[in-house]
Amino acid sequence: MSEVQIYRNQWAMVTGASAGLGAEFSRQLADKGANLVLVARREDRLRTLAEELTAKGVKTHIIIADLAKPEAPDAIWHDLQAASIKPDILINNAGFGLAGGFNKSDWPAHRDFIELMVTSYVHLAHKLFGDMMARGYGRIINVASVAGLVPAGPGHTLYGASKAFLISFSESLNAEGRNKNVHCCAVCPGFTLSEFHDVNGTRDAINKLPSFMMMEAPPVIAGGLRAMEKGKAVYVPGLVYKTITALAGMLPRNLMQSLSAKQLQKARKV
Ligand SMILES: NC(=O)c1ccc[n+]([C@@H]2O[C@H](COP(=O)([O-])OP(=O)(O)OC[C@H]3O[C@@H](n4cnc5c(N)ncnc54)[C@H](OP(=O)(O)O)[C@@H]3O)[C@@H](O)[C@H]2O)c1
């Protein structure tokens, strides 16, 4: 193991660990010595990843959970208690995109989306934050998106709203934890290679974007972990997306909204 073992003997819990950014978070945290609680619905994927991480010399614990179900965070909490695991690090990452215009999805689909993308993040943080504050150590990442920092376009209607919520939530939690060595960071990637766009059926459109707009997971995650360690509340990976989000903060919102709507039309279903 060549990485500095700054999380040696700590436990990190990663939701959505069976693919994409969550699997990469798990690998990089294991390289830094952390034991991993891996959470997702696909057990076979989690078992394969757990074997890979165990070979790096860390412990793993698997929890199969559908985080769109309101009872899932409580069930995860009971599982952790039964295994005597108190996570020092929480990576709230599980997610997907609900493609199409607002009324193309029925209410149960929107309700499940909000449950997974907003409520499960807040509920899991609520379960662990008190312990972290009492202990005087804790690290939380909420995986948000550039979509939460720029005006929203048509389609995928609740996606930007859910990510904007997580950014504001992370800022507040980070401010509350600052004096107790409890950091909370909203990591806000732009388009990043993972299974995300296969799952939501937008891969063909995404493949037409200029290549400079597509990032790879390893630098996104490495930057996110560094930002969390430094106590940053919000982190945007990559120069391209840093520039876009800086412009979004400077240009009039109406102008930014029409620019963003035009760009997103290429990548989103309405
Ligand atoms: N890729 C991008 O361009 C991009 C950009 C900005 C932000 N993000 C954010 O990054 C996060 C991770 O996405 P990704 O790109 O890594 O996508 P991904 O490769 O599709 O992985 C998504 C993960 O979330 C899990 N998941 C989905 N629904 C779940 C549910 N109901 N319960 C529990 N786990 C669930 C999946 O596991 P199972 O299917 O096994 O449950 C999988 O492990 C998401 O929050 C996404 O919004 C992605």
CSV table of C-alpha atoms and ligand atoms in Angstrom, one decimal:
chain,number,residue,atom,x,y,z
A,1,MET,CA,0.0,0.0,0.0
A,2,SER,CA,1.7,3.2,-1.2
A,3,GLU,CA,-0.9,5.8,-0.1
A,4,VAL,CA,-0.5,7.6,3.2
A,5,GLN,CA,-2.7,5.8,5.6
A,6,ILE,CA,-4.5,8.8,7.1
A,7,TYR,CA,-7.7,6.8,7.7
A,8,ARG,CA,-6.1,3.7,9.1
A,9,ASN,CA,-8.5,1.8,11.5
A,10,GLN,CA,-11.3,4.2,10.8
A,11,TRP,CA,-14.6,3.1,9.3
A,12,ALA,CA,-16.0,4.8,6.2
A,13,MET,CA,-19.6,4.1,4.9
A,14,VAL,CA,-20.2,4.6,1.2
A,15,THR,CA,-23.7,4.5,-0.3
A,16,GLY,CA,-23.9,3.6,-3.9
A,17,ALA,CA,-20.7,1.6,-3.6
A,18,SER,CA,-21.6,-0.9,-6.3
A,19,ALA,CA,-20.6,1.3,-9.3
A,20,GLY,CA,-19.2,4.5,-10.6
A,21,LEU,CA,-18.1,7.2,-8.1
A,22,GLY,CA,-19.1,5.2,-5.0
A,23,ALA,CA,-16.8,2.3,-6.0
A,24,GLU,CA,-14.0,4.7,-6.7
A,25,PHE,CA,-14.5,6.4,-3.3
A,26,SER,CA,-14.3,3.0,-1.7
A,27,ARG,CA,-11.1,2.1,-3.5
A,28,GLN,CA,-9.4,5.4,-2.6
A,29,LEU,CA,-10.5,5.3,1.0
A,30,ALA,CA,-9.2,1.8,1.3
A,31,ASP,CA,-5.8,2.9,-0.2
A,32,LYS,CA,-5.8,5.5,2.7
A,33,GLY,CA,-6.3,2.7,5.2
A,34,ALA,CA,-10.1,3.0,5.9
A,35,ASN,CA,-12.3,-0.1,6.6
A,36,LEU,CA,-15.3,0.1,4.4
A,37,VAL,CA,-19.1,-0.3,4.9
A,38,LEU,CA,-20.4,-0.8,1.4
A,39,VAL,CA,-24.1,0.0,0.7
A,40,ALA,CA,-26.2,-0.5,-2.4
A,41,ARG,CA,-28.9,-2.9,-3.8
A,42,ARG,CA,-26.7,-5.2,-6.0
A,43,GLU,CA,-25.2,-7.7,-3.6
A,44,ASP,CA,-23.0,-9.4,-6.2
A,45,ARG,CA,-21.3,-6.2,-7.1
A,46,LEU,CA,-20.7,-5.3,-3.5
A,47,ARG,CA,-19.2,-8.8,-2.8
A,48,THR,CA,-16.8,-8.5,-5.7
A,49,LEU,CA,-15.7,-5.0,-4.5
A,50,ALA,CA,-15.4,-6.2,-0.9
A,51,GLU,CA,-13.0,-9.0,-2.0
A,52,GLU,CA,-10.9,-6.5,-3.9
A,53,LEU,CA,-10.7,-4.2,-0.9
A,54,THR,CA,-10.0,-6.9,1.6
A,55,ALA,CA,-7.0,-7.8,-0.5
A,56,LYS,CA,-5.7,-4.3,0.2
A,57,GLY,CA,-5.6,-5.2,3.9
A,58,VAL,CA,-8.8,-3.4,5.1
A,59,LYS,CA,-12.0,-4.8,6.7
A,60,THR,CA,-15.3,-4.6,4.8
A,61,HIS,CA,-18.9,-4.9,5.8
A,62,ILE,CA,-21.7,-5.1,3.2
A,63,ILE,CA,-25.2,-3.7,3.7
A,64,ILE,CA,-27.8,-4.4,1.0
A,65,ALA,CA,-30.3,-1.5,1.0
A,66,ASP,CA,-32.7,0.3,-1.3
A,67,LEU,CA,-32.3,3.9,-0.1
A,68,ALA,CA,-35.5,4.9,-1.9
A,69,LYS,CA,-37.4,3.1,0.9
A,70,PRO,CA,-38.0,5.4,3.9
A,71,GLU,CA,-37.1,2.6,6.4
A,72,ALA,CA,-33.7,2.0,4.9
A,73,PRO,CA,-31.5,4.4,7.0
A,74,ASP,CA,-33.0,3.0,10.2
A,75,ALA,CA,-32.3,-0.5,9.0
A,76,ILE,CA,-28.7,0.5,8.1
A,77,TRP,CA,-28.3,2.0,11.6
A,78,HIS,CA,-29.4,-1.2,13.3
A,79,ASP,CA,-27.1,-3.3,11.1
A,80,LEU,CA,-24.1,-1.0,12.1
A,81,GLN,CA,-25.0,-1.3,15.7
A,82,ALA,CA,-25.2,-5.1,15.5
A,83,ALA,CA,-21.8,-5.1,13.9
A,84,SER,CA,-20.4,-2.6,16.5
A,85,ILE,CA,-19.3,-0.2,13.7
A,86,LYS,CA,-19.4,3.5,14.3
A,87,PRO,CA,-18.5,5.2,11.0
A,88,ASP,CA,-16.0,8.0,11.2
A,89,ILE,CA,-16.6,8.9,7.5
A,90,LEU,CA,-19.9,9.0,5.6
A,91,ILE,CA,-20.0,9.2,1.8
A,92,ASN,CA,-23.6,9.9,0.8
A,93,ASN,CA,-23.3,9.1,-2.9
A,94,ALA,CA,-26.1,6.8,-4.2
A,95,GLY,CA,-28.1,8.3,-6.9
A,96,PHE,CA,-29.6,8.3,-10.4
A,97,GLY,CA,-31.2,10.8,-12.8
A,98,LEU,CA,-34.9,10.6,-13.6
A,99,ALA,CA,-34.9,11.5,-17.3
A,100,GLY,CA,-37.7,13.5,-19.0
A,101,GLY,CA,-40.1,16.4,-18.3
A,102,PHE,CA,-41.8,16.8,-15.0
A,103,ASN,CA,-45.1,15.1,-15.9
A,104,LYS,CA,-43.5,12.3,-17.9
A,105,SER,CA,-42.9,10.6,-14.5
A,106,ASP,CA,-45.7,9.6,-12.1
A,107,TRP,CA,-45.7,10.8,-8.5
A,108,PRO,CA,-44.3,7.5,-7.0
A,109,ALA,CA,-41.2,7.9,-9.3
A,110,HIS,CA,-40.7,11.5,-8.1
A,111,ARG,CA,-41.4,10.5,-4.5
A,112,ASP,CA,-38.8,7.7,-4.6
A,113,PHE,CA,-36.3,10.1,-6.3
A,114,ILE,CA,-36.7,12.6,-3.5
A,115,GLU,CA,-36.4,9.9,-0.8
A,116,LEU,CA,-33.1,8.6,-2.3
A,117,MET,CA,-31.5,11.8,-3.4
A,118,VAL,CA,-32.5,14.1,-0.5
A,119,THR,CA,-34.1,12.3,2.5
A,120,SER,CA,-31.7,9.3,2.7
A,121,TYR,CA,-28.7,11.7,2.6
A,122,VAL,CA,-30.0,13.8,5.4
A,123,HIS,CA,-31.3,10.9,7.5
A,124,LEU,CA,-28.0,9.0,7.4
A,125,ALA,CA,-26.1,12.2,8.2
A,126,HIS,CA,-28.5,12.8,11.1
A,127,LYS,CA,-27.8,9.3,12.4
A,128,LEU,CA,-24.0,9.8,12.5
A,129,PHE,CA,-23.5,13.5,13.0
A,130,GLY,CA,-24.2,13.5,16.8
A,131,ASP,CA,-21.7,10.7,17.4
A,132,MET,CA,-19.1,12.5,15.3
A,133,MET,CA,-19.6,15.8,17.2
A,134,ALA,CA,-19.4,14.0,20.6
A,135,ARG,CA,-16.2,12.2,19.5
A,136,GLY,CA,-14.6,15.4,18.1
A,137,TYR,CA,-14.0,13.8,14.7
A,138,GLY,CA,-16.0,13.1,11.6
A,139,ARG,CA,-16.0,13.5,7.8
A,140,ILE,CA,-19.1,13.6,5.6
A,141,ILE,CA,-19.3,14.0,1.8
A,142,ASN,CA,-22.6,14.6,0.1
A,143,VAL,CA,-22.2,14.0,-3.6
A,144,ALA,CA,-24.0,16.9,-5.2
A,145,SER,CA,-23.4,18.2,-8.8
A,146,VAL,CA,-22.6,21.2,-10.9
A,147,ALA,CA,-26.3,21.0,-11.6
A,148,GLY,CA,-26.9,22.3,-8.1
A,149,LEU,CA,-24.8,25.4,-8.7
A,150,VAL,CA,-26.1,26.6,-12.1
A,151,PRO,CA,-29.7,27.6,-13.1
A,152,ALA,CA,-31.8,24.5,-14.1
A,153,GLY,CA,-32.9,23.8,-17.6
A,154,PRO,CA,-35.9,21.8,-18.8
A,155,GLY,CA,-36.2,18.1,-18.1
A,156,HIS,CA,-34.8,16.0,-15.2
A,157,THR,CA,-36.8,18.5,-13.2
A,158,LEU,CA,-35.9,17.6,-9.7
A,159,TYR,CA,-32.2,16.7,-10.2
A,160,GLY,CA,-30.8,20.2,-10.0
A,161,ALA,CA,-33.1,21.1,-7.1
A,162,SER,CA,-32.1,18.0,-5.1
A,163,LYS,CA,-28.4,18.8,-5.6
A,164,ALA,CA,-28.9,22.5,-4.7
A,165,PHE,CA,-30.5,21.3,-1.5
A,166,LEU,CA,-27.4,19.1,-0.7
A,167,ILE,CA,-25.0,22.0,-1.3
A,168,SER,CA,-26.9,24.3,1.1
A,169,PHE,CA,-27.3,21.4,3.6
A,170,SER,CA,-23.5,20.7,3.5
A,171,GLU,CA,-22.6,24.3,4.0
A,172,SER,CA,-24.7,24.5,7.1
A,173,LEU,CA,-23.5,21.1,8.5
A,174,ASN,CA,-19.9,22.1,7.9
A,175,ALA,CA,-20.3,25.4,9.7
A,176,GLU,CA,-21.9,23.5,12.7
A,177,GLY,CA,-19.1,20.9,12.8
A,178,ARG,CA,-16.1,23.2,12.2
A,179,ASN,CA,-15.1,23.7,15.8
A,180,LYS,CA,-15.4,20.0,16.6
A,181,ASN,CA,-13.2,18.7,13.8
A,182,VAL,CA,-16.3,17.5,11.9
A,183,HIS,CA,-16.1,18.4,8.2
A,184,CYS,CA,-18.9,18.2,5.7
A,185,CYS,CA,-18.3,18.8,2.0
A,186,ALA,CA,-20.6,18.9,-1.0
A,187,VAL,CA,-18.6,17.4,-3.9
A,188,CYS,CA,-20.1,18.8,-7.2
A,189,PRO,CA,-18.9,16.9,-10.2
A,190,GLY,CA,-19.8,17.8,-13.8
A,191,PHE,CA,-20.3,15.0,-16.4
A,192,THR,CA,-18.2,12.1,-15.2
A,193,LEU,CA,-17.7,8.6,-16.7
A,194,SER,CA,-19.7,6.0,-14.7
A,195,GLU,CA,-22.9,4.0,-15.3
A,196,PHE,CA,-25.1,7.0,-14.5
A,197,HIS,CA,-26.0,7.9,-18.1
A,198,ASP,CA,-26.5,4.2,-19.1
A,199,VAL,CA,-29.0,3.9,-16.2
A,200,ASN,CA,-31.0,7.0,-17.2
A,201,GLY,CA,-30.8,6.3,-21.0
A,202,THR,CA,-28.9,9.4,-22.1
A,203,ARG,CA,-25.6,7.7,-23.1
A,204,ASP,CA,-26.0,8.5,-26.8
A,205,ALA,CA,-26.6,12.2,-26.1
A,206,ILE,CA,-23.7,12.3,-23.6
A,207,ASN,CA,-21.3,10.8,-26.2
A,208,LYS,CA,-22.0,13.8,-28.4
A,209,LEU,CA,-20.6,16.3,-25.9
A,210,PRO,CA,-17.1,17.6,-26.4
A,211,SER,CA,-14.6,15.4,-24.7
A,212,PHE,CA,-13.3,18.2,-22.4
A,213,MET,CA,-16.7,18.1,-20.7
A,214,MET,CA,-16.3,14.5,-19.6
A,215,MET,CA,-14.2,13.8,-16.5
A,216,GLU,CA,-12.9,10.5,-15.2
A,217,ALA,CA,-13.8,9.3,-11.7
A,218,PRO,CA,-10.3,9.0,-10.1
A,219,PRO,CA,-9.4,12.7,-10.1
A,220,VAL,CA,-12.9,13.7,-9.2
A,221,ILE,CA,-12.8,11.5,-6.1
A,222,ALA,CA,-9.2,12.3,-5.1
A,223,GLY,CA,-10.0,16.1,-5.3
A,224,GLY,CA,-13.2,15.5,-3.3
A,225,LEU,CA,-11.4,13.7,-0.5
A,226,ARG,CA,-8.7,16.4,-0.3
A,227,ALA,CA,-11.4,19.1,-0.1
A,228,MET,CA,-13.2,17.2,2.6
A,229,GLU,CA,-9.9,17.0,4.6
A,230,LYS,CA,-9.2,20.7,4.2
A,231,GLY,CA,-12.7,21.5,5.6
A,232,LYS,CA,-14.1,23.0,2.3
A,233,ALA,CA,-17.9,23.1,2.3
A,234,VAL,CA,-18.2,22.9,-1.5
A,235,TYR,CA,-15.8,21.4,-4.1
A,236,VAL,CA,-16.1,21.5,-7.9
A,237,PRO,CA,-13.7,19.2,-9.7
A,238,GLY,CA,-11.9,20.3,-12.8
A,239,LEU,CA,-11.0,23.6,-14.5
A,240,VAL,CA,-13.8,23.5,-17.0
A,241,TYR,CA,-16.5,23.1,-14.3
A,242,LYS,CA,-14.8,25.5,-11.9
A,243,THR,CA,-15.0,28.1,-14.7
A,244,ILE,CA,-18.7,27.3,-15.5
A,245,THR,CA,-19.7,27.6,-11.9
A,246,ALA,CA,-17.7,30.8,-11.4
A,247,LEU,CA,-19.5,32.3,-14.4
A,248,ALA,CA,-22.8,31.2,-13.1
A,249,GLY,CA,-22.1,33.2,-10.0
A,250,MET,CA,-21.2,36.4,-12.0
A,251,LEU,CA,-23.6,36.5,-15.0
A,252,PRO,CA,-27.2,37.6,-14.7
A,253,ARG,CA,-29.3,34.5,-13.7
A,254,ASN,CA,-31.6,34.9,-16.8
A,255,LEU,CA,-28.7,34.8,-19.2
A,256,MET,CA,-27.1,31.9,-17.4
A,257,GLN,CA,-30.4,30.1,-17.4
A,258,SER,CA,-30.9,30.4,-21.2
A,259,LEU,CA,-27.2,29.3,-21.8
A,260,SER,CA,-27.6,26.3,-19.5
A,261,ALA,CA,-31.0,25.3,-21.0
A,262,LYS,CA,-29.4,25.3,-24.5
A,263,GLN,CA,-26.4,23.2,-23.4
A,264,LEU,CA,-28.5,20.8,-21.4
A,265,GLN,CA,-30.9,20.2,-24.3
A,266,LYS,CA,-28.1,18.3,-26.0
A,267,ALA,CA,-27.6,16.0,-23.0
A,268,ARG,CA,-31.1,15.6,-21.5
A,269,LYS,CA,-34.4,14.2,-22.4
A,270,VAL,CA,-37.4,16.5,-22.0
B,1,LIG,N1,-21.7,10.6,-13.4
B,1,LIG,C1,-22.0,11.9,-13.5
B,1,LIG,O1,-21.9,12.5,-14.5
B,1,LIG,C2,-22.4,12.6,-12.2
B,1,LIG,C3,-22.3,14.0,-12.2
B,1,LIG,C4,-22.6,14.7,-11.0
B,1,LIG,C5,-23.1,14.0,-9.9
B,1,LIG,N2,-23.2,12.7,-10.0
B,1,LIG,C6,-23.7,12.0,-8.8
B,1,LIG,O2,-22.8,11.0,-8.4
B,1,LIG,C7,-23.5,10.0,-7.6
B,1,LIG,C8,-23.1,8.6,-8.1
B,1,LIG,O3,-23.5,8.5,-9.4
B,1,LIG,P1,-22.6,7.7,-10.5
B,1,LIG,O4,-22.2,8.6,-11.5
B,1,LIG,O5,-21.5,6.9,-9.8
B,1,LIG,O6,-23.7,6.7,-11.1
B,1,LIG,P2,-23.7,5.1,-11.2
B,1,LIG,O7,-22.4,4.6,-11.8
B,1,LIG,O8,-25.0,4.7,-11.9
B,1,LIG,O9,-23.8,4.6,-9.7
B,1,LIG,C9,-24.9,4.8,-8.9
B,1,LIG,C10,-24.9,4.1,-7.6
B,1,LIG,O10,-26.0,4.4,-6.8
B,1,LIG,C11,-26.6,3.2,-6.3
B,1,LIG,N3,-28.1,3.4,-6.2
B,1,LIG,C12,-28.9,3.8,-7.1
B,1,LIG,N4,-30.2,3.8,-6.7
B,1,LIG,C13,-30.1,3.3,-5.4
B,1,LIG,C14,-31.1,2.9,-4.4
B,1,LIG,N5,-32.4,3.1,-4.6
B,1,LIG,N6,-30.6,2.5,-3.2
B,1,LIG,C15,-29.3,2.3,-3.0
B,1,LIG,N7,-28.3,2.5,-3.9
B,1,LIG,C16,-28.8,3.0,-5.1
B,1,LIG,C17,-26.3,2.2,-7.4
B,1,LIG,O11,-26.2,0.9,-6.8
B,1,LIG,P3,-27.3,-0.3,-7.0
B,1,LIG,O12,-27.9,-0.1,-8.4
B,1,LIG,O13,-26.5,-1.5,-6.8
B,1,LIG,O14,-28.3,0.0,-5.9
B,1,LIG,C18,-24.8,2.6,-7.8
B,1,LIG,O15,-23.9,2.0,-6.8
B,1,LIG,C19,-25.0,10.3,-7.8
B,1,LIG,O16,-25.5,11.0,-6.6
B,1,LIG,C20,-25.0,11.3,-9.0
B,1,LIG,O17,-26.2,12.2,-8.9
B,1,LIG,C21,-22.9,12.0,-11.1
